[in-house]
Amino acid sequence: MLLDLSEEHKEHLAFLPQVDCAVVAEFGRIAVEFLRRGSNPKIYDGAARKLNVSSDTVQHGVEGLTYLLTESSKLMISELDFQDSVFVLGFSEELNKLLLQLYLDNRKEIRTILSELAPALPSYHSLEWRLDVQLASRSLRQQIKPSVTLKLHLKQNGDHTTEVLQSDPATLLHLVQQLEQALEEMKTNHCRRVVRNIK
């Protein structure tokens, strides 16, 4: 699977061939630090003074490299796919090898950092339901108005929460159909490939 880089990202990465490979390696270290601790303008200013370029140019270069490494790590692309993705940028062979080495050295750490940044979503624990049917009211003697009440128990980091939902049967049937359609979609080859690459 090849990375699809936008023109903006290509422009940001176009700065890398203008500097020495040692500087690109340092940018790689800064990119991983950027993921760990966030942006640090002082680092960009110091590097810009040493390289005699603007701080924005250095920042865009580091952000472009960060994007390249995070997207590659997220998709767990192979060495060959990474080389093909970078080859499109028209860099020298030495720079391509250095970027590949940066990717191989940091992909596990980047995936760990990204997994820590991902929000912890609640997961299903149990479900209680009740069917209520209103047969008549003071104004309407013959009326059938069904409703389904669901009590959804969720777990998140050891904590249990409860959500109460109420719906009419037609909406609930539509929801069930949509979920069944999503489950069927997960069985297709395309979805299996995507899920395999995400893990």
PDB file of C-alpha atoms in Angstrom:
ATOM      1  CA  MET A   1       0.000   0.000   0.000  1.00  0.00           C
ATOM      2  CA  LEU A   2       1.540   3.285  -1.100  1.00  0.00           C
ATOM      3  CA  LEU A   3       1.183   6.548   0.796  1.00  0.00           C
ATOM      4  CA  ASP A   4      -0.807   9.227  -0.976  1.00  0.00           C
ATOM      5  CA  LEU A   5       0.905  12.506  -0.104  1.00  0.00           C
ATOM      6  CA  SER A   6      -0.796  15.803  -0.903  1.00  0.00           C
ATOM      7  CA  GLU A   7       1.010  18.597  -2.735  1.00  0.00           C
ATOM      8  CA  GLU A   8       1.293  20.527   0.540  1.00  0.00           C
ATOM      9  CA  HIS A   9       3.125  17.630   2.223  1.00  0.00           C
ATOM     10  CA  LYS A  10       5.403  17.260  -0.797  1.00  0.00           C
ATOM     11  CA  GLU A  11       6.256  20.968  -0.520  1.00  0.00           C
ATOM     12  CA  HIS A  12       7.060  20.564   3.175  1.00  0.00           C
ATOM     13  CA  LEU A  13       9.304  17.565   2.467  1.00  0.00           C
ATOM     14  CA  ALA A  14      11.023  19.356  -0.458  1.00  0.00           C
ATOM     15  CA  PHE A  15      13.222  21.134   2.106  1.00  0.00           C
ATOM     16  CA  LEU A  16      14.917  17.867   3.180  1.00  0.00           C
ATOM     17  CA  PRO A  17      17.227  17.405   0.136  1.00  0.00           C
ATOM     18  CA  GLN A  18      18.628  20.922   0.697  1.00  0.00           C
ATOM     19  CA  VAL A  19      20.203  19.952   4.037  1.00  0.00           C
ATOM     20  CA  ASP A  20      22.785  17.397   5.127  1.00  0.00           C
ATOM     21  CA  CYS A  21      21.701  13.841   6.002  1.00  0.00           C
ATOM     22  CA  ALA A  22      22.771  14.403   9.634  1.00  0.00           C
ATOM     23  CA  VAL A  23      20.299  17.290   9.785  1.00  0.00           C
ATOM     24  CA  VAL A  24      17.534  15.069   8.358  1.00  0.00           C
ATOM     25  CA  ALA A  25      18.333  12.455  11.023  1.00  0.00           C
ATOM     26  CA  GLU A  26      18.052  15.192  13.673  1.00  0.00           C
ATOM     27  CA  PHE A  27      14.729  16.269  12.137  1.00  0.00           C
ATOM     28  CA  GLY A  28      13.584  12.657  12.524  1.00  0.00           C
ATOM     29  CA  ARG A  29      14.484  12.747  16.215  1.00  0.00           C
ATOM     30  CA  ILE A  30      12.641  16.076  16.580  1.00  0.00           C
ATOM     31  CA  ALA A  31       9.613  14.583  14.770  1.00  0.00           C
ATOM     32  CA  VAL A  32       9.381  11.723  17.296  1.00  0.00           C
ATOM     33  CA  GLU A  33       9.813  14.222  20.151  1.00  0.00           C
ATOM     34  CA  PHE A  34       7.050  16.313  18.541  1.00  0.00           C
ATOM     35  CA  LEU A  35       4.727  13.293  18.797  1.00  0.00           C
ATOM     36  CA  ARG A  36       5.750  12.625  22.397  1.00  0.00           C
ATOM     37  CA  ARG A  37       5.740  16.117  23.866  1.00  0.00           C
ATOM     38  CA  GLY A  38       4.147  18.418  21.306  1.00  0.00           C
ATOM     39  CA  SER A  39       5.564  21.312  19.326  1.00  0.00           C
ATOM     40  CA  ASN A  40       8.548  23.304  20.652  1.00  0.00           C
ATOM     41  CA  PRO A  41       9.143  26.587  18.771  1.00  0.00           C
ATOM     42  CA  LYS A  42      12.567  27.077  20.436  1.00  0.00           C
ATOM     43  CA  ILE A  43      13.927  23.999  18.671  1.00  0.00           C
ATOM     44  CA  TYR A  44      12.695  25.298  15.319  1.00  0.00           C
ATOM     45  CA  ASP A  45      14.244  28.723  15.972  1.00  0.00           C
ATOM     46  CA  GLY A  46      17.616  27.233  16.940  1.00  0.00           C
ATOM     47  CA  ALA A  47      17.706  24.942  13.894  1.00  0.00           C
ATOM     48  CA  ALA A  48      16.621  27.817  11.619  1.00  0.00           C
ATOM     49  CA  ARG A  49      19.496  29.996  12.862  1.00  0.00           C
ATOM     50  CA  LYS A  50      22.036  27.210  12.249  1.00  0.00           C
ATOM     51  CA  LEU A  51      20.706  26.515   8.747  1.00  0.00           C
ATOM     52  CA  ASN A  52      20.132  30.187   7.808  1.00  0.00           C
ATOM     53  CA  VAL A  53      16.499  29.598   6.872  1.00  0.00           C
ATOM     54  CA  SER A  54      13.196  30.746   8.347  1.00  0.00           C
ATOM     55  CA  SER A  55      11.721  29.047  11.400  1.00  0.00           C
ATOM     56  CA  ASP A  56       8.565  28.239   9.410  1.00  0.00           C
ATOM     57  CA  THR A  57      10.617  26.314   6.826  1.00  0.00           C
ATOM     58  CA  VAL A  58      12.160  24.147   9.548  1.00  0.00           C
ATOM     59  CA  GLN A  59       8.780  23.673  11.227  1.00  0.00           C
ATOM     60  CA  HIS A  60       7.146  22.630   7.931  1.00  0.00           C
ATOM     61  CA  GLY A  61      10.023  20.227   7.233  1.00  0.00           C
ATOM     62  CA  VAL A  62       9.648  18.571  10.639  1.00  0.00           C
ATOM     63  CA  GLU A  63       5.847  18.446  10.349  1.00  0.00           C
ATOM     64  CA  GLY A  64       6.113  16.915   6.865  1.00  0.00           C
ATOM     65  CA  LEU A  65       8.525  14.283   8.176  1.00  0.00           C
ATOM     66  CA  THR A  66       6.236  13.666  11.172  1.00  0.00           C
ATOM     67  CA  TYR A  67       3.282  13.112   8.834  1.00  0.00           C
ATOM     68  CA  LEU A  68       5.315  10.742   6.647  1.00  0.00           C
ATOM     69  CA  LEU A  69       6.453   8.656   9.629  1.00  0.00           C
ATOM     70  CA  THR A  70       3.076   8.599  11.415  1.00  0.00           C
ATOM     71  CA  GLU A  71       1.052   7.653   8.340  1.00  0.00           C
ATOM     72  CA  SER A  72       3.566   4.947   7.415  1.00  0.00           C
ATOM     73  CA  SER A  73       3.547   3.590  10.964  1.00  0.00           C
ATOM     74  CA  LYS A  74      -0.244   3.785  11.219  1.00  0.00           C
ATOM     75  CA  LEU A  75      -0.677   1.745   8.045  1.00  0.00           C
ATOM     76  CA  MET A  76       2.316  -0.527   8.875  1.00  0.00           C
ATOM     77  CA  ILE A  77       3.471  -0.348   5.279  1.00  0.00           C
ATOM     78  CA  SER A  78       6.300  -2.622   4.213  1.00  0.00           C
ATOM     79  CA  GLU A  79       9.865  -1.493   3.492  1.00  0.00           C
ATOM     80  CA  LEU A  80       9.276  -1.801  -0.251  1.00  0.00           C
ATOM     81  CA  ASP A  81       6.047   0.236  -0.130  1.00  0.00           C
ATOM     82  CA  PHE A  82       7.761   2.914   1.966  1.00  0.00           C
ATOM     83  CA  GLN A  83      10.632   3.124  -0.524  1.00  0.00           C
ATOM     84  CA  ASP A  84       8.163   3.388  -3.417  1.00  0.00           C
ATOM     85  CA  SER A  85       6.202   6.106  -1.589  1.00  0.00           C
ATOM     86  CA  VAL A  86       9.357   8.143  -0.963  1.00  0.00           C
ATOM     87  CA  PHE A  87      10.755   7.453  -4.451  1.00  0.00           C
ATOM     88  CA  VAL A  88       7.914   9.530  -5.917  1.00  0.00           C
ATOM     89  CA  LEU A  89       9.316  12.569  -4.094  1.00  0.00           C
ATOM     90  CA  GLY A  90      12.485  12.454  -6.219  1.00  0.00           C
ATOM     91  CA  PHE A  91      15.003  12.400  -3.359  1.00  0.00           C
ATOM     92  CA  SER A  92      18.549  11.058  -3.651  1.00  0.00           C
ATOM     93  CA  GLU A  93      19.165   7.384  -2.925  1.00  0.00           C
ATOM     94  CA  GLU A  94      21.112   8.259   0.225  1.00  0.00           C
ATOM     95  CA  LEU A  95      18.225  10.357   1.581  1.00  0.00           C
ATOM     96  CA  ASN A  96      15.720   7.616   0.690  1.00  0.00           C
ATOM     97  CA  LYS A  97      17.794   5.072   2.664  1.00  0.00           C
ATOM     98  CA  LEU A  98      18.026   7.461   5.606  1.00  0.00           C
ATOM     99  CA  LEU A  99      14.241   8.008   5.622  1.00  0.00           C
ATOM    100  CA  LEU A 100      13.684   4.235   5.419  1.00  0.00           C
ATOM    101  CA  GLN A 101      16.039   3.716   8.368  1.00  0.00           C
ATOM    102  CA  LEU A 102      14.212   6.430  10.349  1.00  0.00           C
ATOM    103  CA  TYR A 103      10.921   4.675   9.616  1.00  0.00           C
ATOM    104  CA  LEU A 104      12.204   1.212  10.562  1.00  0.00           C
ATOM    105  CA  ASP A 105      13.857   2.449  13.760  1.00  0.00           C
ATOM    106  CA  ASN A 106      10.850   4.438  14.989  1.00  0.00           C
ATOM    107  CA  ARG A 107       7.706   2.732  13.699  1.00  0.00           C
ATOM    108  CA  LYS A 108       7.059   0.648  16.840  1.00  0.00           C
ATOM    109  CA  GLU A 109       7.588   3.635  19.116  1.00  0.00           C
ATOM    110  CA  ILE A 110       5.364   5.817  16.909  1.00  0.00           C
ATOM    111  CA  ARG A 111       2.606   3.195  16.957  1.00  0.00           C
ATOM    112  CA  THR A 112       2.876   3.056  20.759  1.00  0.00           C
ATOM    113  CA  ILE A 113       2.628   6.841  21.004  1.00  0.00           C
ATOM    114  CA  LEU A 114      -0.352   6.914  18.615  1.00  0.00           C
ATOM    115  CA  SER A 115      -2.145   4.174  20.569  1.00  0.00           C
ATOM    116  CA  GLU A 116      -1.676   6.206  23.775  1.00  0.00           C
ATOM    117  CA  LEU A 117      -3.103   9.290  22.057  1.00  0.00           C
ATOM    118  CA  ALA A 118      -6.190   7.418  20.812  1.00  0.00           C
ATOM    119  CA  PRO A 119      -9.289   8.107  22.901  1.00  0.00           C
ATOM    120  CA  ALA A 120     -10.437   5.255  25.132  1.00  0.00           C
ATOM    121  CA  LEU A 121     -13.997   4.527  24.041  1.00  0.00           C
ATOM    122  CA  PRO A 122     -16.529   2.680  26.198  1.00  0.00           C
ATOM    123  CA  SER A 123     -17.243  -0.954  25.347  1.00  0.00           C
ATOM    124  CA  TYR A 124     -20.432  -3.030  25.584  1.00  0.00           C
ATOM    125  CA  HIS A 125     -21.065  -4.890  28.850  1.00  0.00           C
ATOM    126  CA  SER A 126     -24.754  -5.854  28.853  1.00  0.00           C
ATOM    127  CA  LEU A 127     -28.207  -4.803  27.664  1.00  0.00           C
ATOM    128  CA  GLU A 128     -31.655  -4.773  29.263  1.00  0.00           C
ATOM    129  CA  TRP A 129     -34.799  -4.030  27.270  1.00  0.00           C
ATOM    130  CA  ARG A 130     -38.517  -3.553  27.785  1.00  0.00           C
ATOM    131  CA  LEU A 131     -41.390  -3.319  25.304  1.00  0.00           C
ATOM    132  CA  ASP A 132     -44.159  -0.861  26.240  1.00  0.00           C
ATOM    133  CA  VAL A 133     -47.421  -0.635  24.297  1.00  0.00           C
ATOM    134  CA  GLN A 134     -49.944   2.123  24.870  1.00  0.00           C
ATOM    135  CA  LEU A 135     -53.364   0.689  23.904  1.00  0.00           C
ATOM    136  CA  ALA A 136     -55.608   3.660  24.694  1.00  0.00           C
ATOM    137  CA  SER A 137     -55.666   7.128  26.168  1.00  0.00           C
ATOM    138  CA  ARG A 138     -58.399   9.501  27.285  1.00  0.00           C
ATOM    139  CA  SER A 139     -58.614  11.151  23.885  1.00  0.00           C
ATOM    140  CA  LEU A 140     -58.037   8.035  21.734  1.00  0.00           C
ATOM    141  CA  ARG A 141     -59.749   4.863  22.843  1.00  0.00           C
ATOM    142  CA  GLN A 142     -58.237   2.526  20.268  1.00  0.00           C
ATOM    143  CA  GLN A 143     -54.616   3.285  19.795  1.00  0.00           C
ATOM    144  CA  ILE A 144     -51.544   1.082  19.539  1.00  0.00           C
ATOM    145  CA  LYS A 145     -48.325   2.946  20.237  1.00  0.00           C
ATOM    146  CA  PRO A 146     -45.374   0.601  20.888  1.00  0.00           C
ATOM    147  CA  SER A 147     -42.006   1.759  22.236  1.00  0.00           C
ATOM    148  CA  VAL A 148     -38.831  -0.092  23.144  1.00  0.00           C
ATOM    149  CA  THR A 149     -36.746   1.048  26.108  1.00  0.00           C
ATOM    150  CA  LEU A 150     -33.110  -0.073  26.163  1.00  0.00           C
ATOM    151  CA  LYS A 151     -30.760   0.111  29.110  1.00  0.00           C
ATOM    152  CA  LEU A 152     -27.215  -0.186  27.820  1.00  0.00           C
ATOM    153  CA  HIS A 153     -24.441  -0.990  30.315  1.00  0.00           C
ATOM    154  CA  LEU A 154     -20.960   0.128  29.193  1.00  0.00           C
ATOM    155  CA  LYS A 155     -17.429  -0.375  30.552  1.00  0.00           C
ATOM    156  CA  GLN A 156     -14.587   2.120  30.281  1.00  0.00           C
ATOM    157  CA  ASN A 157     -11.317   1.735  32.194  1.00  0.00           C
ATOM    158  CA  GLY A 158     -13.011  -0.421  34.844  1.00  0.00           C
ATOM    159  CA  ASP A 159     -15.857   2.066  35.353  1.00  0.00           C
ATOM    160  CA  HIS A 160     -19.427   1.038  34.525  1.00  0.00           C
ATOM    161  CA  THR A 161     -21.862   3.520  33.026  1.00  0.00           C
ATOM    162  CA  THR A 162     -25.487   3.170  31.975  1.00  0.00           C
ATOM    163  CA  GLU A 163     -27.294   4.771  29.045  1.00  0.00           C
ATOM    164  CA  VAL A 164     -31.098   4.621  28.678  1.00  0.00           C
ATOM    165  CA  LEU A 165     -32.513   4.878  25.168  1.00  0.00           C
ATOM    166  CA  GLN A 166     -36.091   4.820  23.944  1.00  0.00           C
ATOM    167  CA  SER A 167     -37.173   4.148  20.379  1.00  0.00           C
ATOM    168  CA  ASP A 168     -40.105   3.048  18.302  1.00  0.00           C
ATOM    169  CA  PRO A 169     -39.853  -0.432  16.713  1.00  0.00           C
ATOM    170  CA  ALA A 170     -39.481   0.911  13.138  1.00  0.00           C
ATOM    171  CA  THR A 171     -36.382   2.949  14.070  1.00  0.00           C
ATOM    172  CA  LEU A 172     -34.981   0.008  16.024  1.00  0.00           C
ATOM    173  CA  LEU A 173     -35.470  -2.307  13.024  1.00  0.00           C
ATOM    174  CA  HIS A 174     -33.700   0.212  10.800  1.00  0.00           C
ATOM    175  CA  LEU A 175     -30.818   0.379  13.292  1.00  0.00           C
ATOM    176  CA  VAL A 176     -30.562  -3.430  13.343  1.00  0.00           C
ATOM    177  CA  GLN A 177     -30.508  -3.530   9.526  1.00  0.00           C
ATOM    178  CA  GLN A 178     -27.732  -0.926   9.401  1.00  0.00           C
ATOM    179  CA  LEU A 179     -25.645  -2.831  11.959  1.00  0.00           C
ATOM    180  CA  GLU A 180     -26.160  -6.129  10.084  1.00  0.00           C
ATOM    181  CA  GLN A 181     -25.128  -4.380   6.855  1.00  0.00           C
ATOM    182  CA  ALA A 182     -21.972  -3.085   8.595  1.00  0.00           C
ATOM    183  CA  LEU A 183     -21.166  -6.604   9.820  1.00  0.00           C
ATOM    184  CA  GLU A 184     -21.558  -7.959   6.296  1.00  0.00           C
ATOM    185  CA  GLU A 185     -19.312  -5.184   4.995  1.00  0.00           C
ATOM    186  CA  MET A 186     -16.624  -6.246   7.506  1.00  0.00           C
ATOM    187  CA  LYS A 187     -16.526  -9.675   5.840  1.00  0.00           C
ATOM    188  CA  THR A 188     -15.433  -8.252   2.474  1.00  0.00           C
ATOM    189  CA  ASN A 189     -11.822  -8.599   1.370  1.00  0.00           C
ATOM    190  CA  HIS A 190     -11.286  -4.843   1.266  1.00  0.00           C
ATOM    191  CA  CYS A 191     -12.329  -4.344   4.902  1.00  0.00           C
ATOM    192  CA  ARG A 192     -10.252  -7.307   6.056  1.00  0.00           C
ATOM    193  CA  ARG A 193      -7.196  -5.796   4.360  1.00  0.00           C
ATOM    194  CA  VAL A 194      -7.827  -2.408   6.005  1.00  0.00           C
ATOM    195  CA  VAL A 195      -8.320  -3.945   9.455  1.00  0.00           C
ATOM    196  CA  ARG A 196      -5.178  -6.058   9.045  1.00  0.00           C
ATOM    197  CA  ASN A 197      -3.162  -2.917   8.203  1.00  0.00           C
ATOM    198  CA  ILE A 198      -4.597  -0.973  11.153  1.00  0.00           C
ATOM    199  CA  LYS A 199      -3.491  -3.636  13.638  1.00  0.00           C
TER     200      LYS A 199
END
